[in-house]
Short mmCIF file of N, CA and C in Angstrom, two decimals:
data_model
loop_
_atom_site.label_atom_id
_atom_site.label_comp_id
_atom_site.label_asym_id
_atom_site.label_seq_id
_atom_site.Cartn_x
_atom_site.Cartn_y
_atom_site.Cartn_z
N UNK A 1 44.12 320.59 239.19
CA UNK A 1 44.07 320.66 237.74
C UNK A 1 44.60 322.03 237.32
N UNK A 2 45.57 322.01 236.42
CA UNK A 2 46.13 323.29 235.99
C UNK A 2 45.27 323.91 234.89
N UNK A 3 45.63 325.10 234.50
CA UNK A 3 44.82 325.86 233.53
C UNK A 3 44.77 325.17 232.18
N UNK A 4 45.87 324.54 231.76
CA UNK A 4 45.91 323.87 230.46
C UNK A 4 44.96 322.66 230.46
N UNK A 5 44.99 321.86 231.52
CA UNK A 5 44.09 320.72 231.59
C UNK A 5 42.63 321.17 231.64
N UNK A 6 42.38 322.22 232.38
CA UNK A 6 41.01 322.73 232.49
C UNK A 6 40.51 323.22 231.14
N UNK A 7 41.38 323.89 230.40
CA UNK A 7 41.01 324.37 229.06
C UNK A 7 40.76 323.20 228.12
N UNK A 8 41.60 322.16 228.21
CA UNK A 8 41.43 321.00 227.35
C UNK A 8 40.10 320.30 227.63
N UNK A 9 39.75 320.13 228.89
CA UNK A 9 38.48 319.50 229.24
C UNK A 9 37.30 320.36 228.79
N UNK A 10 37.43 321.64 228.91
CA UNK A 10 36.37 322.55 228.49
C UNK A 10 36.15 322.47 226.98
N UNK A 11 37.25 322.44 226.22
CA UNK A 11 37.14 322.32 224.77
C UNK A 11 36.53 320.98 224.37
N UNK A 12 36.93 319.92 225.06
CA UNK A 12 36.37 318.60 224.77
C UNK A 12 34.88 318.57 225.07
N UNK A 13 34.50 319.14 226.20
CA UNK A 13 33.09 319.17 226.57
C UNK A 13 32.27 319.99 225.58
N UNK A 14 32.85 321.00 224.97
CA UNK A 14 32.14 321.81 223.99
C UNK A 14 32.14 321.17 222.61
N UNK A 15 33.20 320.44 222.27
CA UNK A 15 33.33 319.87 220.93
C UNK A 15 32.45 318.64 220.74
N UNK A 16 32.26 317.83 221.77
CA UNK A 16 31.45 316.63 221.60
C UNK A 16 30.00 316.93 221.23
N UNK A 17 29.30 317.76 221.97
CA UNK A 17 27.92 318.06 221.55
C UNK A 17 27.86 318.81 220.22
N UNK A 18 28.84 319.65 219.95
CA UNK A 18 28.84 320.39 218.69
C UNK A 18 29.04 319.44 217.51
N UNK A 19 29.83 318.39 217.70
CA UNK A 19 30.04 317.42 216.64
C UNK A 19 28.83 316.55 216.38
N UNK A 20 28.01 316.35 217.40
CA UNK A 20 26.82 315.53 217.24
C UNK A 20 25.61 316.33 216.78
N UNK A 21 25.68 317.63 216.83
CA UNK A 21 24.53 318.48 216.51
C UNK A 21 23.97 318.26 215.10
N UNK A 22 24.79 318.10 214.05
CA UNK A 22 24.20 317.90 212.72
C UNK A 22 23.39 316.62 212.61
N UNK A 23 23.70 315.61 213.42
CA UNK A 23 22.98 314.34 213.33
C UNK A 23 21.68 314.35 214.10
N UNK A 24 21.50 315.27 215.00
CA UNK A 24 20.29 315.30 215.81
C UNK A 24 19.11 315.80 214.99
N UNK A 25 17.98 315.18 215.18
CA UNK A 25 16.76 315.64 214.54
C UNK A 25 16.58 315.20 213.11
N UNK A 26 17.46 314.38 212.58
CA UNK A 26 17.31 313.91 211.21
C UNK A 26 16.66 312.54 211.24
N UNK A 27 15.59 312.38 210.48
CA UNK A 27 14.91 311.09 210.41
C UNK A 27 15.57 310.19 209.38
N UNK A 28 15.04 309.00 209.26
CA UNK A 28 15.55 308.05 208.28
C UNK A 28 15.11 308.45 206.88
N UNK A 29 16.06 308.51 205.98
CA UNK A 29 15.72 308.78 204.58
C UNK A 29 15.21 307.48 203.96
N UNK A 30 14.21 307.55 203.10
CA UNK A 30 13.69 306.33 202.49
C UNK A 30 14.75 305.65 201.64
N UNK A 31 14.79 304.33 201.73
CA UNK A 31 15.73 303.56 200.93
C UNK A 31 17.07 303.32 201.59
N UNK A 32 17.30 303.92 202.75
CA UNK A 32 18.56 303.67 203.44
C UNK A 32 18.39 302.52 204.42
N UNK A 33 19.50 301.88 204.73
CA UNK A 33 19.47 300.76 205.66
C UNK A 33 19.07 301.23 207.05
N UNK A 34 18.20 300.45 207.70
CA UNK A 34 17.77 300.80 209.05
C UNK A 34 18.79 300.29 210.06
N UNK A 35 19.33 299.11 209.84
CA UNK A 35 20.31 298.52 210.75
C UNK A 35 21.57 298.17 209.97
N UNK A 36 22.71 298.37 210.60
CA UNK A 36 23.99 297.99 210.00
C UNK A 36 24.68 297.08 211.00
N UNK A 37 25.09 295.91 210.57
CA UNK A 37 25.75 294.94 211.44
C UNK A 37 27.23 294.90 211.11
N UNK A 38 28.04 294.94 212.14
CA UNK A 38 29.49 294.84 211.99
C UNK A 38 29.92 293.54 212.64
N UNK A 39 30.40 292.60 211.85
CA UNK A 39 30.84 291.32 212.37
C UNK A 39 32.35 291.37 212.57
N UNK A 40 32.77 291.09 213.78
CA UNK A 40 34.19 291.11 214.10
C UNK A 40 34.61 289.67 214.38
N UNK A 41 35.57 289.18 213.60
CA UNK A 41 36.03 287.81 213.79
C UNK A 41 36.81 287.65 215.08
N UNK A 42 36.84 286.43 215.58
CA UNK A 42 37.53 286.18 216.83
C UNK A 42 38.96 285.69 216.62
N UNK A 43 39.41 285.57 215.38
CA UNK A 43 40.78 285.18 215.12
C UNK A 43 41.02 283.69 215.12
N UNK A 44 39.98 282.88 215.08
CA UNK A 44 40.14 281.43 215.10
C UNK A 44 39.92 280.85 213.71
N UNK A 45 40.87 281.09 212.82
CA UNK A 45 40.78 280.44 211.51
C UNK A 45 41.63 279.18 211.56
N UNK A 46 41.90 278.58 210.43
CA UNK A 46 42.60 277.30 210.39
C UNK A 46 43.97 277.31 211.09
N UNK A 47 44.84 278.28 210.87
CA UNK A 47 46.14 278.23 211.55
C UNK A 47 46.02 278.30 213.08
N UNK A 48 45.10 279.09 213.59
CA UNK A 48 44.95 279.19 215.04
C UNK A 48 44.35 277.90 215.61
N UNK A 49 43.39 277.32 214.92
CA UNK A 49 42.79 276.07 215.39
C UNK A 49 43.82 274.94 215.35
N UNK A 50 44.64 274.87 214.31
CA UNK A 50 45.68 273.85 214.23
C UNK A 50 46.71 274.03 215.33
N UNK A 51 47.11 275.26 215.61
CA UNK A 51 48.06 275.51 216.70
C UNK A 51 47.47 275.08 218.04
N UNK A 52 46.19 275.31 218.25
CA UNK A 52 45.55 274.88 219.50
C UNK A 52 45.51 273.37 219.59
N UNK A 53 45.28 272.69 218.47
CA UNK A 53 45.27 271.23 218.47
C UNK A 53 46.66 270.67 218.76
N UNK A 54 47.69 271.27 218.19
CA UNK A 54 49.06 270.85 218.48
C UNK A 54 49.39 271.08 219.96
N UNK A 55 48.94 272.19 220.49
CA UNK A 55 49.20 272.52 221.89
C UNK A 55 48.52 271.51 222.82
N UNK A 56 47.29 271.11 222.48
CA UNK A 56 46.56 270.15 223.30
C UNK A 56 47.00 268.71 223.06
N UNK A 57 47.81 268.49 222.02
CA UNK A 57 48.28 267.15 221.72
C UNK A 57 47.25 266.28 221.04
N UNK A 58 46.26 266.88 220.42
CA UNK A 58 45.23 266.10 219.73
C UNK A 58 45.50 265.99 218.23
N UNK A 59 46.63 266.48 217.80
CA UNK A 59 46.95 266.38 216.38
C UNK A 59 48.40 266.07 216.20
#
């Protein structure tokens, strides 16, 4: 590992905990959501389902 790579890893190792430090130790504020759900679609809407049916020969 050369000096530049070593410096980059060292900066990364120092920046990650420093970036998380403001969030540590803070409790939940009243009235804020406790859980947040992120729904990610799988890409199977009508055009994809129709293409699959054409491919399988069922349509």
